[in-house]
């Protein structure tokens, strides 16, 4: 349980870091604001058409008598909206990181510099990192879509679908968010998607402590715009914990030791 609190602590520390560095916070909100405008427009259109989508998908229920028709399609509408929000929360972070990749990478480097004085470098070009980021974002969205279909189906289970399933959905969302916001700092250390998942799973409670509160906060309108820079800063601090860089450096070793060892792995 200590890791759970520690993960939440890194989320708070990241927000405090950008609050002390207002310039980074201000610039970091620009990519998030651009993304949120597009998402808001898409979600508004989608929600207005929810009833029509559900009616189109369930023609077999057209002849059902009241109140069963309303109850059935109302429950499906709630599940549909919840699934869309699940997809939006995860994909929002991925798209924002792609839109603002050069800036968020600079922000992450500055956090490393302020903490340890050294900045790990993958040695890859900006275009290579962008390509890897795009490829990993697509892989993540495929996984998220599969989870969304699963949760949508489980939502039909009486009682469990309305209690246990939403909790599990937020835990999965939180883990995915942690995976995304740590991707920039870990990619600079030469850690790609498969290894990144392994590292985060090895400290699952740390990942959930960071990501679940962030997922809950992202449900509030426009909050994601303000939290995004701090989330990247907090993710960098969390990565330093995962790689052991926050530990005291022994005599005769440099601060780049853990990162270098990881890159060479």
CSV table of C-alpha atoms in Angstrom, one decimal:
chain,number,residue,atom,x,y,z
A,1,UNK,CA,0.0,0.0,0.0
A,2,UNK,CA,3.0,2.3,0.4
A,3,UNK,CA,3.5,2.2,-3.4
A,4,UNK,CA,-0.1,3.3,-3.9
A,5,UNK,CA,0.4,6.4,-1.8
A,6,UNK,CA,3.8,6.9,-3.4
A,7,UNK,CA,2.3,7.0,-6.9
A,8,UNK,CA,-0.2,9.6,-5.8
A,9,UNK,CA,2.6,11.6,-4.3
A,10,UNK,CA,4.4,11.7,-7.6
A,11,UNK,CA,1.3,13.0,-9.3
A,12,UNK,CA,1.2,15.8,-6.7
A,13,UNK,CA,4.9,16.5,-7.0
A,14,UNK,CA,4.6,16.8,-10.7
A,15,UNK,CA,1.8,19.4,-10.3
A,16,UNK,CA,3.9,21.3,-7.8
A,17,UNK,CA,6.9,21.2,-10.1
A,18,UNK,CA,5.1,22.9,-13.0
A,19,UNK,CA,3.5,25.4,-10.5
A,20,UNK,CA,7.0,26.5,-9.6
A,21,UNK,CA,8.0,26.7,-13.2
A,22,UNK,CA,5.1,28.7,-14.7
A,23,UNK,CA,6.6,29.0,-18.2
A,24,UNK,CA,6.7,25.3,-18.7
A,25,UNK,CA,3.1,25.0,-17.3
A,26,UNK,CA,1.8,27.6,-19.7
A,27,UNK,CA,3.4,26.2,-22.8
A,28,UNK,CA,2.4,22.7,-21.8
A,29,UNK,CA,-1.3,23.6,-21.8
A,30,UNK,CA,-1.3,24.6,-25.4
A,31,UNK,CA,-1.1,21.1,-27.0
A,32,UNK,CA,-3.7,19.9,-24.4
A,33,UNK,CA,-6.0,22.8,-25.2
A,34,UNK,CA,-5.8,22.1,-29.0
A,35,UNK,CA,-6.6,18.5,-28.4
A,36,UNK,CA,-9.5,19.1,-25.9
A,37,UNK,CA,-11.3,21.4,-28.3
A,38,UNK,CA,-11.4,18.7,-31.0
A,39,UNK,CA,-12.4,16.0,-28.4
A,40,UNK,CA,-15.1,18.2,-26.9
A,41,UNK,CA,-16.7,18.8,-30.3
A,42,UNK,CA,-16.6,15.1,-31.2
A,43,UNK,CA,-18.1,14.0,-27.8
A,44,UNK,CA,-20.9,16.6,-28.0
A,45,UNK,CA,-21.9,15.3,-31.4
A,46,UNK,CA,-21.6,11.7,-30.3
A,47,UNK,CA,-23.8,12.2,-27.2
A,48,UNK,CA,-26.5,14.0,-29.1
A,49,UNK,CA,-26.7,11.0,-31.4
A,50,UNK,CA,-26.5,8.4,-28.6
A,51,UNK,CA,-30.2,7.5,-28.6
A,52,UNK,CA,-30.3,7.2,-32.4
A,53,UNK,CA,-27.2,4.9,-32.3
A,54,UNK,CA,-28.7,2.7,-29.7
A,55,UNK,CA,-32.0,2.5,-31.5
A,56,UNK,CA,-30.2,1.6,-34.8
A,57,UNK,CA,-28.2,-1.1,-33.0
A,58,UNK,CA,-31.3,-2.7,-31.3
A,59,UNK,CA,-34.0,-3.0,-33.9
A,60,UNK,CA,-35.2,-6.2,-32.3
A,61,UNK,CA,-36.5,-4.2,-29.3
A,62,UNK,CA,-38.7,-1.8,-31.3
A,63,UNK,CA,-41.9,-3.8,-30.4
A,64,UNK,CA,-41.1,-4.2,-26.7
A,65,UNK,CA,-43.7,-2.8,-24.3
A,66,UNK,CA,-43.1,-0.1,-21.8
A,67,UNK,CA,-41.2,0.2,-19.5
A,68,UNK,CA,-38.8,-2.5,-20.7
A,69,UNK,CA,-37.9,-0.8,-23.9
A,70,UNK,CA,-36.9,2.4,-22.1
A,71,UNK,CA,-35.0,0.5,-19.4
A,72,UNK,CA,-33.1,-1.6,-21.9
A,73,UNK,CA,-32.1,1.2,-24.2
A,74,UNK,CA,-31.5,3.5,-21.3
A,75,UNK,CA,-29.0,1.1,-19.8
A,76,UNK,CA,-27.3,0.6,-23.2
A,77,UNK,CA,-27.1,4.4,-23.6
A,78,UNK,CA,-25.3,4.7,-20.2
A,79,UNK,CA,-22.9,1.9,-21.1
A,80,UNK,CA,-22.3,3.5,-24.5
A,81,UNK,CA,-21.5,6.9,-23.0
A,82,UNK,CA,-19.2,5.3,-20.4
A,83,UNK,CA,-17.3,3.4,-23.1
A,84,UNK,CA,-16.9,6.5,-25.1
A,85,UNK,CA,-15.5,8.4,-22.1
A,86,UNK,CA,-13.1,5.5,-21.4
A,87,UNK,CA,-11.8,5.7,-24.9
A,88,UNK,CA,-11.6,9.5,-24.8
A,89,UNK,CA,-9.7,9.7,-21.6
A,90,UNK,CA,-7.0,7.3,-22.8
A,91,UNK,CA,-6.7,8.5,-26.3
A,92,UNK,CA,-6.7,12.1,-25.2
A,93,UNK,CA,-3.4,11.7,-23.4
A,94,UNK,CA,-1.9,9.8,-26.4
A,95,UNK,CA,-2.9,12.4,-28.9
A,96,UNK,CA,-1.8,15.3,-26.7
A,97,UNK,CA,1.6,13.7,-26.2
A,98,UNK,CA,2.0,13.3,-30.0
A,99,UNK,CA,0.9,16.9,-30.7
A,100,UNK,CA,3.2,18.4,-28.1
A,101,UNK,CA,6.0,15.7,-28.2
A,102,UNK,CA,8.9,18.1,-28.6
A,103,UNK,CA,7.7,20.4,-25.8
A,104,UNK,CA,6.9,17.6,-23.4
A,105,UNK,CA,10.3,16.0,-24.0
A,106,UNK,CA,12.0,19.2,-23.1
A,107,UNK,CA,9.8,19.5,-20.0
A,108,UNK,CA,10.8,16.0,-19.0
A,109,UNK,CA,14.4,16.7,-19.6
A,110,UNK,CA,14.2,19.8,-17.4
A,111,UNK,CA,12.6,17.8,-14.6
A,112,UNK,CA,15.5,15.3,-14.8
A,113,UNK,CA,18.0,18.1,-14.8
A,114,UNK,CA,16.5,19.7,-11.7
A,115,UNK,CA,16.4,16.4,-9.9
A,116,UNK,CA,19.8,14.8,-10.8
A,117,UNK,CA,21.7,17.2,-12.9
A,118,UNK,CA,22.0,14.7,-15.8
A,119,UNK,CA,19.6,14.1,-18.7
A,120,UNK,CA,19.4,10.6,-20.1
A,121,UNK,CA,19.4,10.6,-23.9
A,122,UNK,CA,18.3,7.8,-26.2
A,123,UNK,CA,20.5,9.0,-29.0
A,124,UNK,CA,17.5,8.8,-31.5
A,125,UNK,CA,16.5,11.7,-33.7
A,126,UNK,CA,13.3,13.7,-33.1
A,127,UNK,CA,11.7,12.0,-36.1
A,128,UNK,CA,12.6,8.6,-34.9
A,129,UNK,CA,11.1,9.3,-31.5
A,130,UNK,CA,7.9,10.7,-33.2
A,131,UNK,CA,7.6,7.6,-35.3
A,132,UNK,CA,8.0,5.3,-32.3
A,133,UNK,CA,5.5,7.5,-30.3
A,134,UNK,CA,2.9,7.2,-33.1
A,135,UNK,CA,3.4,3.4,-33.5
A,136,UNK,CA,3.1,2.9,-29.7
A,137,UNK,CA,0.1,5.2,-29.5
A,138,UNK,CA,-1.7,3.1,-32.2
A,139,UNK,CA,-0.8,-0.1,-30.3
A,140,UNK,CA,-2.2,1.4,-27.1
A,141,UNK,CA,-5.4,2.5,-28.8
A,142,UNK,CA,-6.0,-1.0,-30.1
A,143,UNK,CA,-5.6,-2.5,-26.6
A,144,UNK,CA,-7.9,0.2,-25.2
A,145,UNK,CA,-10.6,-0.6,-27.8
A,146,UNK,CA,-10.4,-4.3,-26.9
A,147,UNK,CA,-10.8,-3.5,-23.2
A,148,UNK,CA,-13.7,-1.1,-23.9
A,149,UNK,CA,-15.6,-3.9,-25.8
A,150,UNK,CA,-14.9,-6.2,-22.8
A,151,UNK,CA,-16.2,-3.7,-20.2
A,152,UNK,CA,-19.2,-2.9,-22.4
A,153,UNK,CA,-20.1,-6.6,-22.5
A,154,UNK,CA,-19.5,-7.0,-18.7
A,155,UNK,CA,-21.8,-4.1,-18.0
A,156,UNK,CA,-24.8,-6.3,-18.8
A,157,UNK,CA,-24.1,-8.5,-15.8
A,158,UNK,CA,-26.7,-7.5,-13.1
A,159,UNK,CA,-25.3,-5.7,-10.1
A,160,UNK,CA,-21.7,-6.5,-11.0
A,161,UNK,CA,-21.8,-4.6,-14.2
A,162,UNK,CA,-22.9,-1.4,-12.3
A,163,UNK,CA,-20.5,-1.7,-9.4
A,164,UNK,CA,-17.4,-3.9,-9.9
A,165,UNK,CA,-16.9,-3.3,-13.6
A,166,UNK,CA,-16.7,0.6,-13.3
A,167,UNK,CA,-14.0,0.2,-10.6
A,168,UNK,CA,-12.1,-2.2,-12.8
A,169,UNK,CA,-12.5,0.1,-15.8
A,170,UNK,CA,-10.9,3.0,-13.8
A,171,UNK,CA,-8.0,0.8,-12.6
A,172,UNK,CA,-7.3,-0.2,-16.2
A,173,UNK,CA,-7.7,3.4,-17.3
A,174,UNK,CA,-5.3,4.6,-14.6
A,175,UNK,CA,-2.7,2.0,-15.6
A,176,UNK,CA,-2.9,3.0,-19.3
A,177,UNK,CA,-2.5,6.7,-18.3
A,178,UNK,CA,0.6,6.0,-16.3
A,179,UNK,CA,2.0,4.0,-19.2
A,180,UNK,CA,1.4,7.0,-21.5
A,181,UNK,CA,2.8,9.8,-19.4
A,182,UNK,CA,5.9,7.8,-18.5
A,183,UNK,CA,6.5,7.0,-22.1
A,184,UNK,CA,8.5,10.2,-22.9
A,185,UNK,CA,10.9,9.8,-20.0
A,186,UNK,CA,11.4,6.1,-20.6
A,187,UNK,CA,11.9,6.5,-24.3
A,188,UNK,CA,14.7,8.9,-23.6
A,189,UNK,CA,16.2,6.0,-21.6
A,190,UNK,CA,15.9,3.6,-24.5
A,191,UNK,CA,13.0,1.7,-22.9
A,192,UNK,CA,10.4,0.7,-25.5
A,193,UNK,CA,6.8,-0.4,-25.1
A,194,UNK,CA,7.2,-4.0,-24.1
A,195,UNK,CA,9.8,-3.3,-21.5
A,196,UNK,CA,7.9,-0.3,-20.3
A,197,UNK,CA,4.8,-2.5,-19.5
A,198,UNK,CA,7.0,-5.0,-17.7
A,199,UNK,CA,8.5,-2.3,-15.5
A,200,UNK,CA,5.1,-0.8,-14.7
A,201,UNK,CA,3.5,-4.2,-13.9
A,202,UNK,CA,6.4,-4.9,-11.5
A,203,UNK,CA,5.2,-1.9,-9.5
A,204,UNK,CA,1.5,-2.1,-10.2
A,205,UNK,CA,0.3,-0.3,-7.1
A,206,UNK,CA,2.7,2.6,-7.8
A,207,UNK,CA,1.3,2.8,-11.4
A,208,UNK,CA,-2.3,2.7,-10.1
A,209,UNK,CA,-1.7,5.3,-7.4
A,210,UNK,CA,-0.5,7.7,-10.0
A,211,UNK,CA,-2.9,6.9,-12.8
A,212,UNK,CA,-6.3,6.3,-11.1
A,213,UNK,CA,-6.6,9.7,-9.5
A,214,UNK,CA,-5.5,11.3,-12.8
A,215,UNK,CA,-8.3,9.3,-14.6
A,216,UNK,CA,-10.9,10.5,-12.1
A,217,UNK,CA,-9.7,14.1,-12.4
A,218,UNK,CA,-9.8,13.9,-16.2
A,219,UNK,CA,-13.6,13.4,-16.0
A,220,UNK,CA,-13.9,17.1,-14.9
A,221,UNK,CA,-14.3,19.5,-17.9
A,222,UNK,CA,-11.1,21.2,-19.0
A,223,UNK,CA,-9.2,19.8,-15.9
A,224,UNK,CA,-7.0,17.6,-18.3
A,225,UNK,CA,-5.7,20.8,-20.0
A,226,UNK,CA,-4.3,22.1,-16.7
A,227,UNK,CA,-3.1,18.8,-15.4
A,228,UNK,CA,-1.3,17.6,-18.5
A,229,UNK,CA,2.1,19.4,-18.0
A,230,UNK,CA,2.2,18.3,-14.3
A,231,UNK,CA,1.3,14.7,-15.3
A,232,UNK,CA,4.3,14.6,-17.6
A,233,UNK,CA,6.5,16.1,-14.9
A,234,UNK,CA,5.2,13.6,-12.3
A,235,UNK,CA,5.6,10.7,-14.7
A,236,UNK,CA,9.3,11.7,-15.1
A,237,UNK,CA,9.7,11.6,-11.3
A,238,UNK,CA,8.0,8.2,-11.2
A,239,UNK,CA,10.4,6.9,-13.9
A,240,UNK,CA,13.3,8.0,-11.8
A,241,UNK,CA,11.9,5.8,-9.0
A,242,UNK,CA,11.4,2.8,-11.4
A,243,UNK,CA,15.0,3.0,-12.7
A,244,UNK,CA,16.5,3.6,-9.2
A,245,UNK,CA,17.7,7.1,-10.1
A,246,UNK,CA,16.2,8.6,-7.0
A,247,UNK,CA,18.3,6.4,-4.8
A,248,UNK,CA,21.6,7.8,-3.4
A,249,UNK,CA,24.4,7.4,-5.9
A,250,UNK,CA,27.4,5.5,-4.6
A,251,UNK,CA,30.9,7.0,-4.7
A,252,UNK,CA,32.6,6.6,-8.1
A,253,UNK,CA,29.4,6.3,-10.1
A,254,UNK,CA,27.6,9.0,-12.1
A,255,UNK,CA,24.0,9.9,-12.1
A,256,UNK,CA,23.6,8.4,-15.5
A,257,UNK,CA,24.6,5.0,-14.3
A,258,UNK,CA,21.1,3.5,-13.9
A,259,UNK,CA,19.9,5.0,-17.2
A,260,UNK,CA,23.0,3.8,-19.0
A,261,UNK,CA,22.6,0.3,-17.6
A,262,UNK,CA,18.9,0.3,-18.7
A,263,UNK,CA,19.8,1.5,-22.2
A,264,UNK,CA,22.3,-1.3,-22.5
A,265,UNK,CA,19.9,-3.9,-21.3
